Amino acid sequence: MPQGQHTQTIVVGVDGSPTAAAALSWAVEEAARRGCPVRAVTAAPQDAPGYFVEGVAEQIDTASRRRPGVTLSHVYRTGAPGRVLVDDAADAAMLVVGSHGVSRIVSVLLGSVTAYCVRFARCPVVVVPNIMAVRETATTSMVESALPGPLL
């Protein structure tokens, strides 16, 4: 593929966090609208603790069940998460990431993955805010009571 040309694949970073689940859900919905595949990428340092990627398989399975018509693949890569995501999305239509990952402590230790992706990705980057994660994991009544009423 010539340099600078993009595929229609949507790449999304997943790490088992609620924010990653919201990013995956957003990516799958966008892929359904566009009629394109999604490649979920789990990126972790080689010495990352096991809990770093807990829940990823369940997130992938849930997203697949919600939109069975969307082709969803998953890859696990070892390395600095920001760099891995940017490299994996080099020819993608877009890169989707959550506003933060597994924990703020991990984010501080690794640097901001989201900021790295926004700065260095060669394709458009969509950052799914943390409020989307609340909507994904909360019950409908919890979300409705937490959201402000209509603006007048």
CSV table of N, CA, C and O in Angstrom, one decimal, residues 1 5-12 26-28 30-32 34-41 70-75 77 85 88-96 123-124:
chain,number,residue,atom,x,y,z
A,1,MET,N,0.8,-1.2,0.0
A,1,MET,CA,0.0,0.0,0.0
A,1,MET,C,0.9,1.2,0.0
A,1,MET,O,1.8,1.3,0.8
A,5,GLN,N,-1.6,6.1,2.5
A,5,GLN,CA,-2.9,5.6,2.1
A,5,GLN,C,-3.4,4.7,3.3
A,5,GLN,O,-2.7,4.0,3.9
A,6,HIS,N,-4.7,4.9,3.6
A,6,HIS,CA,-5.3,4.2,4.7
A,6,HIS,C,-6.2,3.1,4.3
A,6,HIS,O,-6.9,3.2,3.3
A,7,THR,N,-6.3,2.0,5.1
A,7,THR,CA,-7.3,1.0,4.9
A,7,THR,C,-8.6,1.5,5.6
A,7,THR,O,-8.6,2.6,6.2
A,8,GLN,N,-9.6,0.8,5.6
A,8,GLN,CA,-10.9,1.1,6.2
A,8,GLN,C,-11.0,0.5,7.6
A,8,GLN,O,-12.0,0.7,8.3
A,9,THR,N,-9.9,-0.2,8.1
A,9,THR,CA,-9.9,-0.8,9.4
A,9,THR,C,-9.9,0.3,10.5
A,9,THR,O,-9.1,1.2,10.4
A,10,ILE,N,-10.7,0.0,11.6
A,10,ILE,CA,-10.6,0.9,12.7
A,10,ILE,C,-9.8,0.1,13.8
A,10,ILE,O,-10.1,-1.0,14.1
A,11,VAL,N,-8.8,0.7,14.3
A,11,VAL,CA,-8.0,0.1,15.3
A,11,VAL,C,-8.4,0.7,16.7
A,11,VAL,O,-8.6,2.0,16.8
A,12,VAL,N,-8.5,-0.1,17.7
A,12,VAL,CA,-8.9,0.4,19.0
A,12,VAL,C,-8.0,-0.3,20.1
A,12,VAL,O,-7.8,-1.5,20.0
A,26,TRP,N,-17.6,2.0,21.1
A,26,TRP,CA,-17.7,3.1,20.1
A,26,TRP,C,-17.1,2.7,18.8
A,26,TRP,O,-17.7,2.9,17.8
A,27,ALA,N,-16.0,2.0,18.8
A,27,ALA,CA,-15.3,1.6,17.6
A,27,ALA,C,-16.2,0.6,16.8
A,27,ALA,O,-16.3,0.7,15.6
A,28,VAL,N,-16.8,-0.3,17.5
A,28,VAL,CA,-17.6,-1.3,16.9
A,28,VAL,C,-18.9,-0.7,16.3
A,28,VAL,O,-19.3,-1.0,15.1
A,30,GLU,N,-19.1,2.4,15.2
A,30,GLU,CA,-18.7,3.2,14.1
A,30,GLU,C,-18.4,2.3,12.9
A,30,GLU,O,-18.7,2.6,11.7
A,31,ALA,N,-17.8,1.1,13.2
A,31,ALA,CA,-17.5,0.1,12.1
A,31,ALA,C,-18.8,-0.4,11.5
A,31,ALA,O,-18.9,-0.6,10.3
A,32,ALA,N,-19.8,-0.6,12.3
A,32,ALA,CA,-21.1,-1.0,11.8
A,32,ALA,C,-21.7,0.1,10.8
A,32,ALA,O,-22.2,-0.3,9.8
A,34,ARG,N,-19.9,2.2,9.1
A,34,ARG,CA,-19.0,2.3,7.9
A,34,ARG,C,-19.0,1.0,7.1
A,34,ARG,O,-18.5,1.0,6.0
A,35,GLY,N,-19.3,-0.1,7.7
A,35,GLY,CA,-19.2,-1.4,7.1
A,35,GLY,C,-17.8,-1.8,7.0
A,35,GLY,O,-17.3,-2.4,5.9
A,36,CYS,N,-17.0,-1.6,8.0
A,36,CYS,CA,-15.6,-1.9,8.0
A,36,CYS,C,-15.2,-2.8,9.2
A,36,CYS,O,-16.0,-2.9,10.2
A,37,PRO,N,-14.0,-3.4,9.2
A,37,PRO,CA,-13.6,-4.3,10.3
A,37,PRO,C,-13.0,-3.4,11.4
A,37,PRO,O,-12.6,-2.3,11.2
A,38,VAL,N,-12.9,-4.1,12.6
A,38,VAL,CA,-12.2,-3.5,13.8
A,38,VAL,C,-11.1,-4.4,14.2
A,38,VAL,O,-11.3,-5.7,14.2
A,39,ARG,N,-10.0,-3.8,14.5
A,39,ARG,CA,-8.8,-4.6,15.0
A,39,ARG,C,-8.6,-4.1,16.4
A,39,ARG,O,-8.2,-2.9,16.6
A,40,ALA,N,-8.9,-4.9,17.5
A,40,ALA,CA,-8.6,-4.5,18.8
A,40,ALA,C,-7.2,-4.9,19.2
A,40,ALA,O,-6.8,-6.0,18.9
A,41,VAL,N,-6.5,-3.9,19.7
A,41,VAL,CA,-5.1,-4.2,20.1
A,41,VAL,C,-4.9,-4.0,21.6
A,41,VAL,O,-5.2,-3.0,22.1
A,70,VAL,N,-20.1,-7.2,12.5
A,70,VAL,CA,-18.9,-6.5,12.4
A,70,VAL,C,-17.7,-7.5,12.6
A,70,VAL,O,-17.7,-8.2,13.5
A,71,THR,N,-16.8,-7.5,11.6
A,71,THR,CA,-15.6,-8.3,11.8
A,71,THR,C,-14.7,-7.7,12.8
A,71,THR,O,-14.2,-6.6,12.7
A,72,LEU,N,-14.5,-8.4,13.9
A,72,LEU,CA,-13.7,-8.0,15.0
A,72,LEU,C,-12.5,-8.9,15.3
A,72,LEU,O,-12.8,-10.1,15.6
A,73,SER,N,-11.3,-8.5,15.2
A,73,SER,CA,-10.2,-9.3,15.5
A,73,SER,C,-9.4,-8.7,16.7
A,73,SER,O,-9.6,-7.5,17.0
A,74,HIS,N,-8.6,-9.5,17.3
A,74,HIS,CA,-7.9,-9.1,18.5
A,74,HIS,C,-6.4,-9.5,18.4
A,74,HIS,O,-6.2,-10.7,18.1
A,75,VAL,N,-5.5,-8.6,18.7
A,75,VAL,CA,-4.1,-9.0,18.7
A,75,VAL,C,-3.5,-8.5,20.0
A,75,VAL,O,-4.0,-7.5,20.6
A,77,ARG,N,0.1,-7.4,21.7
A,77,ARG,CA,1.4,-7.0,21.3
A,77,ARG,C,2.2,-6.6,22.6
A,77,ARG,O,1.6,-6.0,23.5
A,85,LEU,N,0.3,1.0,19.7
A,85,LEU,CA,-1.0,1.4,19.0
A,85,LEU,C,-0.8,2.3,17.8
A,85,LEU,O,-1.4,2.1,16.8
A,88,ASP,N,0.5,0.1,15.0
A,88,ASP,CA,-0.5,-0.8,14.5
A,88,ASP,C,-1.6,-0.1,13.7
A,88,ASP,O,-2.2,-0.6,12.8
A,89,ALA,N,-1.8,1.2,14.0
A,89,ALA,CA,-2.8,2.0,13.3
A,89,ALA,C,-2.2,2.8,12.1
A,89,ALA,O,-2.8,3.6,11.5
A,90,ALA,N,-0.9,2.5,11.7
A,90,ALA,CA,-0.2,3.2,10.7
A,90,ALA,C,-1.0,3.3,9.4
A,90,ALA,O,-1.0,4.3,8.7
A,91,ASP,N,-1.8,2.3,9.1
A,91,ASP,CA,-2.6,2.3,7.8
A,91,ASP,C,-4.1,2.2,8.1
A,91,ASP,O,-4.8,1.9,7.2
A,92,ALA,N,-4.5,2.5,9.3
A,92,ALA,CA,-5.9,2.4,9.7
A,92,ALA,C,-6.7,3.7,9.3
A,92,ALA,O,-6.1,4.8,9.1
A,93,ALA,N,-8.0,3.5,9.2
A,93,ALA,CA,-8.9,4.6,9.0
A,93,ALA,C,-8.9,5.6,10.2
A,93,ALA,O,-9.0,6.8,10.0
A,94,MET,N,-8.8,5.0,11.4
A,94,MET,CA,-8.7,5.7,12.6
A,94,MET,C,-8.3,4.9,13.7
A,94,MET,O,-8.3,3.6,13.6
A,95,LEU,N,-7.8,5.5,14.8
A,95,LEU,CA,-7.4,4.9,16.0
A,95,LEU,C,-8.3,5.4,17.1
A,95,LEU,O,-8.5,6.6,17.2
A,96,VAL,N,-8.9,4.5,17.9
A,96,VAL,CA,-9.8,4.8,19.0
A,96,VAL,C,-9.1,4.4,20.3
A,96,VAL,O,-8.7,3.2,20.4
A,123,CYS,N,-3.1,8.7,11.5
A,123,CYS,CA,-4.5,8.7,11.1
A,123,CYS,C,-5.3,9.4,12.2
A,123,CYS,O,-4.8,9.8,13.2
A,124,PRO,N,-6.5,9.7,11.9
A,124,PRO,CA,-7.4,10.4,12.9
A,124,PRO,C,-7.4,9.6,14.2
A,124,PRO,O,-7.5,8.3,14.1
